[in-house]
mmCIF file with all atom_site columns, C-alpha atoms in Angstrom:
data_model
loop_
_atom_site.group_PDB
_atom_site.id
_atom_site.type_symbol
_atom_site.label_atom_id
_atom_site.label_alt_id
_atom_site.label_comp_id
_atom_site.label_asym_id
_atom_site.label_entity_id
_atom_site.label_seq_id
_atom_site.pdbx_PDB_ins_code
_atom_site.Cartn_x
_atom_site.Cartn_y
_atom_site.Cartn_z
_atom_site.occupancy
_atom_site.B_iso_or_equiv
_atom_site.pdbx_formal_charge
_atom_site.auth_seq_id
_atom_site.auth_comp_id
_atom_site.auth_asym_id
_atom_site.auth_atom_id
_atom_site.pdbx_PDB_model_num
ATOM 1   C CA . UNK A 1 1   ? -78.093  -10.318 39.972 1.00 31.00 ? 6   UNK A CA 1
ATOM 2   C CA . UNK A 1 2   ? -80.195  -12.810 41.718 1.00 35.00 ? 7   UNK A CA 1
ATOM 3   C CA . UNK A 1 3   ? -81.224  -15.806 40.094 1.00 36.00 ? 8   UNK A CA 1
ATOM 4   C CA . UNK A 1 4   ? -84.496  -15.971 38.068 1.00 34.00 ? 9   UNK A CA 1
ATOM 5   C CA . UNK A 1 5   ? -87.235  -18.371 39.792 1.00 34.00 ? 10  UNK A CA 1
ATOM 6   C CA . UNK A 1 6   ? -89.798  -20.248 38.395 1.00 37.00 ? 11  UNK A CA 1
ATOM 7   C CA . UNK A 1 7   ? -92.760  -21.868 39.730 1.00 39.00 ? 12  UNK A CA 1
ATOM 8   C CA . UNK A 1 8   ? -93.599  -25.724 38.982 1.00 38.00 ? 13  UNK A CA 1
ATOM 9   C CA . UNK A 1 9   ? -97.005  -26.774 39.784 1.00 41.00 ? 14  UNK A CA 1
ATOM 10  C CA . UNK A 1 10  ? -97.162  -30.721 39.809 1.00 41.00 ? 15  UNK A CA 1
ATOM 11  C CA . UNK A 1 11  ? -100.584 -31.489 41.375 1.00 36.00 ? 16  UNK A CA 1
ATOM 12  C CA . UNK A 1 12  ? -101.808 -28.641 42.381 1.00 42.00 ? 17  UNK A CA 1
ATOM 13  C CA . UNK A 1 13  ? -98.749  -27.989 44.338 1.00 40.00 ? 18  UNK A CA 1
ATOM 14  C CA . UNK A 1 14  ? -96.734  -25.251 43.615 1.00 47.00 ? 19  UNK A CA 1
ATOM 15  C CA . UNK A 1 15  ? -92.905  -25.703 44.001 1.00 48.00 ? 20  UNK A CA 1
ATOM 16  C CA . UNK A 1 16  ? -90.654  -22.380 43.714 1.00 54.00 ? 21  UNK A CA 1
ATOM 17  C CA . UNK A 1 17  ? -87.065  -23.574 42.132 1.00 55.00 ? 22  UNK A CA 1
ATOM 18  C CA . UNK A 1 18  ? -83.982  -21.278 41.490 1.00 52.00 ? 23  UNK A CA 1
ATOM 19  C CA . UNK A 1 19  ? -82.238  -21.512 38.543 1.00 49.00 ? 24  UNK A CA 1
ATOM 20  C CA . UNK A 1 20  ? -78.896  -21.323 39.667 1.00 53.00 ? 25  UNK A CA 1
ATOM 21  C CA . UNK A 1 21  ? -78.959  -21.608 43.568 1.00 60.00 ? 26  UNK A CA 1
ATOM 22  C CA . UNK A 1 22  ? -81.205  -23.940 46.197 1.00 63.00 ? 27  UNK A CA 1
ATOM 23  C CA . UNK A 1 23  ? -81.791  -22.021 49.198 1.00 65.00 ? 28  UNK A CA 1
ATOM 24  C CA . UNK A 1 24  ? -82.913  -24.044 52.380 1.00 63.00 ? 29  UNK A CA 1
ATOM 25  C CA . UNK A 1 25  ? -85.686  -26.680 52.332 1.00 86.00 ? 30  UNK A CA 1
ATOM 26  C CA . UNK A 1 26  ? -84.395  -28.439 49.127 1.00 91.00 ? 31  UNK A CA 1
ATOM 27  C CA . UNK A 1 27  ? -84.105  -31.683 50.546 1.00 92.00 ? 32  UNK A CA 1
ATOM 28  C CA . UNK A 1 28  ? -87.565  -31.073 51.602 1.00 93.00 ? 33  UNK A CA 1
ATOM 29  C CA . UNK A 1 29  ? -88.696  -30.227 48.020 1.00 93.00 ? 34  UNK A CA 1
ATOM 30  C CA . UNK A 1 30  ? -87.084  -32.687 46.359 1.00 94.00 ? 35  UNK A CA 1
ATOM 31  C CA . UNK A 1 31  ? -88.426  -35.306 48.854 1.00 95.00 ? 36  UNK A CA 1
ATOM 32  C CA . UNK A 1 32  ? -92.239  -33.742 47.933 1.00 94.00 ? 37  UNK A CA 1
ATOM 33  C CA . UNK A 1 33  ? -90.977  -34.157 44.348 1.00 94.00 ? 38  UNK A CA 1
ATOM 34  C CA . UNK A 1 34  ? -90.513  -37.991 44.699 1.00 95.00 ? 39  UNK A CA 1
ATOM 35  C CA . UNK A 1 35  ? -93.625  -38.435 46.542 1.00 94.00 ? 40  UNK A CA 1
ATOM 36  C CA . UNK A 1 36  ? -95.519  -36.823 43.462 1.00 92.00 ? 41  UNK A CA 1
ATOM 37  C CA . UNK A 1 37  ? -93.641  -38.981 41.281 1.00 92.00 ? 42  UNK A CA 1
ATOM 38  C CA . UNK A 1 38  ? -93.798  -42.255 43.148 1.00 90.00 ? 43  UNK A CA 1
ATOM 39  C CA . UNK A 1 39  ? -98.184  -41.472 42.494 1.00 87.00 ? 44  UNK A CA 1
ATOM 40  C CA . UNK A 1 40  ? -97.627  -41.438 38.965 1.00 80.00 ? 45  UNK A CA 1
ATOM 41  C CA . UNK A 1 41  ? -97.856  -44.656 36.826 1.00 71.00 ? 46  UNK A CA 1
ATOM 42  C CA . UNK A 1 42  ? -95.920  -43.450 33.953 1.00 76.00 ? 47  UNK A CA 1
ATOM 43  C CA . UNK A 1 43  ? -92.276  -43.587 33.308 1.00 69.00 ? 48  UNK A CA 1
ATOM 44  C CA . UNK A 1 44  ? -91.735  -40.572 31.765 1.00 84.00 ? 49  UNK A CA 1
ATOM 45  C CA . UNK A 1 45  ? -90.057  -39.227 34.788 1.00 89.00 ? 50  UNK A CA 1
ATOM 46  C CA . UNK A 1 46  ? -86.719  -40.144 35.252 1.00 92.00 ? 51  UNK A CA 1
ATOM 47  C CA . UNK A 1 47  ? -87.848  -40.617 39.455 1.00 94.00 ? 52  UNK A CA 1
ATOM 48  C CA . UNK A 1 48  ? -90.568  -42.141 38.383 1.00 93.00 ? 53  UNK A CA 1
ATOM 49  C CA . UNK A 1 49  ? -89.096  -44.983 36.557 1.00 91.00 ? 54  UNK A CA 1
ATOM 50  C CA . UNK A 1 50  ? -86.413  -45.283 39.228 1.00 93.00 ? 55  UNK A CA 1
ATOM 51  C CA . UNK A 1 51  ? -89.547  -46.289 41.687 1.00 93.00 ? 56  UNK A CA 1
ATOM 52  C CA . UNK A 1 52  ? -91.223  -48.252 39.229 1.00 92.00 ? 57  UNK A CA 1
ATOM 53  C CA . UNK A 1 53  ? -87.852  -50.575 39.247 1.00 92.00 ? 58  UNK A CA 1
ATOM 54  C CA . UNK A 1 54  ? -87.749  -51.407 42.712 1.00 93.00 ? 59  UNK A CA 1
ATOM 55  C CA . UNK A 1 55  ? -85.247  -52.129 45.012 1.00 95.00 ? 60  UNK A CA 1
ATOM 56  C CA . UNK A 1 56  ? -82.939  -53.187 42.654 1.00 96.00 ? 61  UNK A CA 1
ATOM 57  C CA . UNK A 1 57  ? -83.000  -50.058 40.080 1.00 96.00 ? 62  UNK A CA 1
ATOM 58  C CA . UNK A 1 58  ? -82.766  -47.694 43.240 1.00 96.00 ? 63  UNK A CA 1
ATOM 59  C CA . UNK A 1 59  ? -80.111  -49.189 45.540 1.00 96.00 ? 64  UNK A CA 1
ATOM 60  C CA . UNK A 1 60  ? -77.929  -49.849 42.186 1.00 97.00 ? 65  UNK A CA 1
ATOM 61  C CA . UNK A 1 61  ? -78.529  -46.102 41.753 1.00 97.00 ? 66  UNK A CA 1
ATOM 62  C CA . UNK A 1 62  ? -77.159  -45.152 45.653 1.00 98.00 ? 67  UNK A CA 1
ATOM 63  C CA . UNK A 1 63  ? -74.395  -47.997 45.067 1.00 98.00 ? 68  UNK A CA 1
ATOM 64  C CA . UNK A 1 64  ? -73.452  -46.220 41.689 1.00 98.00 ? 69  UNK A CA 1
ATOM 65  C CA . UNK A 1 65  ? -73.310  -42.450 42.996 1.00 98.00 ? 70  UNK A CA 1
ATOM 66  C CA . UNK A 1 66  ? -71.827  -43.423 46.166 1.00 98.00 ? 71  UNK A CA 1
ATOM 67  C CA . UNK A 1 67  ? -68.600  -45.086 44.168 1.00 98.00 ? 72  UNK A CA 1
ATOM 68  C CA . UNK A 1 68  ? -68.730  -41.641 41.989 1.00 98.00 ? 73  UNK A CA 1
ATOM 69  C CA . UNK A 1 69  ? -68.117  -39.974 45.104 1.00 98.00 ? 74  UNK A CA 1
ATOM 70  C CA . UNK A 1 70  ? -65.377  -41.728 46.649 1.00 98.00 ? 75  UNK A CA 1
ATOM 71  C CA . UNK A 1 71  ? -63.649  -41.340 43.278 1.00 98.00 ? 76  UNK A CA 1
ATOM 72  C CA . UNK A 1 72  ? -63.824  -37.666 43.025 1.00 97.00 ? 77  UNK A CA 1
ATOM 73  C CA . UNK A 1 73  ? -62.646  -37.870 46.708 1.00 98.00 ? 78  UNK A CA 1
ATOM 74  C CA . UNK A 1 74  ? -59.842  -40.056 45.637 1.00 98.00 ? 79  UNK A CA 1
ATOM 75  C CA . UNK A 1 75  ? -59.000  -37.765 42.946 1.00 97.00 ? 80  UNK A CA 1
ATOM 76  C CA . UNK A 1 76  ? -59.660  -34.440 45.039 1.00 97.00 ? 81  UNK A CA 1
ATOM 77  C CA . UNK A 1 77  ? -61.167  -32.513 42.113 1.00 94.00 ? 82  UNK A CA 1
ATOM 78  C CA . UNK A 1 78  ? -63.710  -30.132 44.085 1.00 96.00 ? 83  UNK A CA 1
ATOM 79  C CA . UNK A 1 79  ? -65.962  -29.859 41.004 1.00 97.00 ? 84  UNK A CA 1
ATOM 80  C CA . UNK A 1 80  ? -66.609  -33.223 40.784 1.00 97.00 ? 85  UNK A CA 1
ATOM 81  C CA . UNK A 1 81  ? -67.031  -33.978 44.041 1.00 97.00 ? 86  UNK A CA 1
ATOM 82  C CA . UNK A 1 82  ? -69.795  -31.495 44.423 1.00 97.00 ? 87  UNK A CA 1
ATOM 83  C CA . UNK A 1 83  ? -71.408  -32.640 41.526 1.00 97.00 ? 88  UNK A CA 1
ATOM 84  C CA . UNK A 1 84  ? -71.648  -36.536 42.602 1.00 97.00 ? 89  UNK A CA 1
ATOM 85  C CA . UNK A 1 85  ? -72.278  -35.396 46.004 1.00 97.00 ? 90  UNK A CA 1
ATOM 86  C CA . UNK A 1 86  ? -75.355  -34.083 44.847 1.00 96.00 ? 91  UNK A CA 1
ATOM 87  C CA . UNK A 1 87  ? -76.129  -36.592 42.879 1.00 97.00 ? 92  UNK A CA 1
ATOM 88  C CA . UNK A 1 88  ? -75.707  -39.343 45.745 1.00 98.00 ? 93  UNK A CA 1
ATOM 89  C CA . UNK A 1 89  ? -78.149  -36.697 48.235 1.00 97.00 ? 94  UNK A CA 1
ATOM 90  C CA . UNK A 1 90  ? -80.715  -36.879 45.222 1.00 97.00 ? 95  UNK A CA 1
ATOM 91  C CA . UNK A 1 91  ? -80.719  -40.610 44.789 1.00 97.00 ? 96  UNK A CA 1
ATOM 92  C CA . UNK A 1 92  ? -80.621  -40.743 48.426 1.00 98.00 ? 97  UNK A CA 1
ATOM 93  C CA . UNK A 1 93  ? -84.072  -38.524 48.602 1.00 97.00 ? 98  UNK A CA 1
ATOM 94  C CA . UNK A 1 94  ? -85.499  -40.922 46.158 1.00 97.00 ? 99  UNK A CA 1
ATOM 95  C CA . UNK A 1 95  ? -84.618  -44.038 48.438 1.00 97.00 ? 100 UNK A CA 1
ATOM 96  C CA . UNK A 1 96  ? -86.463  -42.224 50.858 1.00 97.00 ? 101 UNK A CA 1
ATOM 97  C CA . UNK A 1 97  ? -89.402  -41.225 49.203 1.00 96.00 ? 102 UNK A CA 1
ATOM 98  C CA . UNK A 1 98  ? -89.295  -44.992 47.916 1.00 96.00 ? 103 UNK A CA 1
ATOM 99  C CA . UNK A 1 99  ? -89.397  -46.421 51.568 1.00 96.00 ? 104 UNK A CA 1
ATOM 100 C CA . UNK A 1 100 ? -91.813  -43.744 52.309 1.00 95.00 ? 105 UNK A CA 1
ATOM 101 C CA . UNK A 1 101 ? -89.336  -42.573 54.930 1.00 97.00 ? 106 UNK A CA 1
ATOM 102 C CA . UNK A 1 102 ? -89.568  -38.567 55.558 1.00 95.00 ? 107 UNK A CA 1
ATOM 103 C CA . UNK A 1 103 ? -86.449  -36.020 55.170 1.00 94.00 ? 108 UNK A CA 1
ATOM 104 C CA . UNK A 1 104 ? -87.853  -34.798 58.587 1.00 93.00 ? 109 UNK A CA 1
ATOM 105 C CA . UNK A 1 105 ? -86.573  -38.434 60.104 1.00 94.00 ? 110 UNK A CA 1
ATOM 106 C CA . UNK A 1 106 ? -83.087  -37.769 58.914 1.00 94.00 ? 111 UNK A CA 1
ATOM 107 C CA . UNK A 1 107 ? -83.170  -34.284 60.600 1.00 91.00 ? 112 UNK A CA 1
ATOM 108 C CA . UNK A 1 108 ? -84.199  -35.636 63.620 1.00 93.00 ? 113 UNK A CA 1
ATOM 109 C CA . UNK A 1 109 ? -81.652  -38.696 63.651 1.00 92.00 ? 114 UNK A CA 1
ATOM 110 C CA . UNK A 1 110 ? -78.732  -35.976 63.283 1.00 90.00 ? 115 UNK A CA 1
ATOM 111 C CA . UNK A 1 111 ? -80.523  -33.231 65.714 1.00 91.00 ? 116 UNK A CA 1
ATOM 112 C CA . UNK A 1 112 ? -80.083  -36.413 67.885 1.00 88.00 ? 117 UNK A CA 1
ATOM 113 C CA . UNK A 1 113 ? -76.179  -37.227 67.220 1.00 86.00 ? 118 UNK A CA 1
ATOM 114 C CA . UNK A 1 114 ? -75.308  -33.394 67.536 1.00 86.00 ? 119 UNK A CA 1
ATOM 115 C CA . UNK A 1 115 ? -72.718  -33.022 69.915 1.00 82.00 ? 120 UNK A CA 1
ATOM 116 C CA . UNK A 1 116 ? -72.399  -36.905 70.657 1.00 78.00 ? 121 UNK A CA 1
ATOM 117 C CA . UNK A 1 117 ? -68.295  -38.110 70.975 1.00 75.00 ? 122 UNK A CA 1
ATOM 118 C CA . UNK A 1 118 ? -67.982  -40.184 67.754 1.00 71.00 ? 123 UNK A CA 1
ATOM 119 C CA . UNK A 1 119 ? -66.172  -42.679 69.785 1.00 64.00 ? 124 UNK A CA 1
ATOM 120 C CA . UNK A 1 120 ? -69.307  -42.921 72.034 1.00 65.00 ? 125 UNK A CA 1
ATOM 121 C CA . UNK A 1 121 ? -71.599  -46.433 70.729 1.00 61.00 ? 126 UNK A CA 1
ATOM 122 C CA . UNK A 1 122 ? -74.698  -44.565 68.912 1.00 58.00 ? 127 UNK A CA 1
ATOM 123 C CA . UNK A 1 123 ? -77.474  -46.368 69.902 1.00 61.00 ? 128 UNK A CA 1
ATOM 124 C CA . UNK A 1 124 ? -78.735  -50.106 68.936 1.00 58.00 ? 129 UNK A CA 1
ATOM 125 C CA . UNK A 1 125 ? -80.646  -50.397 65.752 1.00 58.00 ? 130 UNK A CA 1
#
């Protein structure tokens, strides 16, 4: 059985979202998502009261998920760490879409990396 869709319109923009699986481009969408919310001046979005906070209330957010990961890590309950994995990649998005930074940078950093020896020095930020 595949997995019912429905379509979100925020601003004239039409978002398709799977009820039980994200297929490819998510990051993308949920990066378009935070854009749309970082317009808003309300705080009736979760995102956009995470924005409206500023650095503080989004780093604390990264800083909190992060820890949630390397716990479930620590613990090695699969479930779990899937669940604050995703929540770190979210509040990650929103740190982007708070620095104005697009997904499509973060592609392109790791396009670059491919295939690079670990042990090699990166580059110089």
């Amino acid at each position: 059985m595949e997995p019912e869709t429905a379509a979100i319109v925020e601003k004239g923009i039409a978002i398709e979202q799977e009820t039980e699986e994200a297929h490819g481009m998510i990051l993308d969408r949920l990066y378009e998502m935070v854009l749309n919310k970082k317009e808003e001046s309300t705080t009736d979005s979760y995102v956009a009261s995470l924005l409206q906070g500023g650095d503080d209330r989004v780093l604390k957010k990264v800083t909190e998920e992060a820890g949630e990961v390397l716990l479930a890590v620590k613990n090695h309950k699969n479930e779990e760490i899937i669940y604050e994995v995703a929540d770190l990649l979210f509040h990650i998005i929103v740190s982007l879409g708070y620095c104005g930074i697009p997904v499509s940078e973060i592609y392109k950093e790791l396009g670059r990396r491919y295939g690079q020896s670990g042990l090699k020095k990166k580059r110089e930020i």
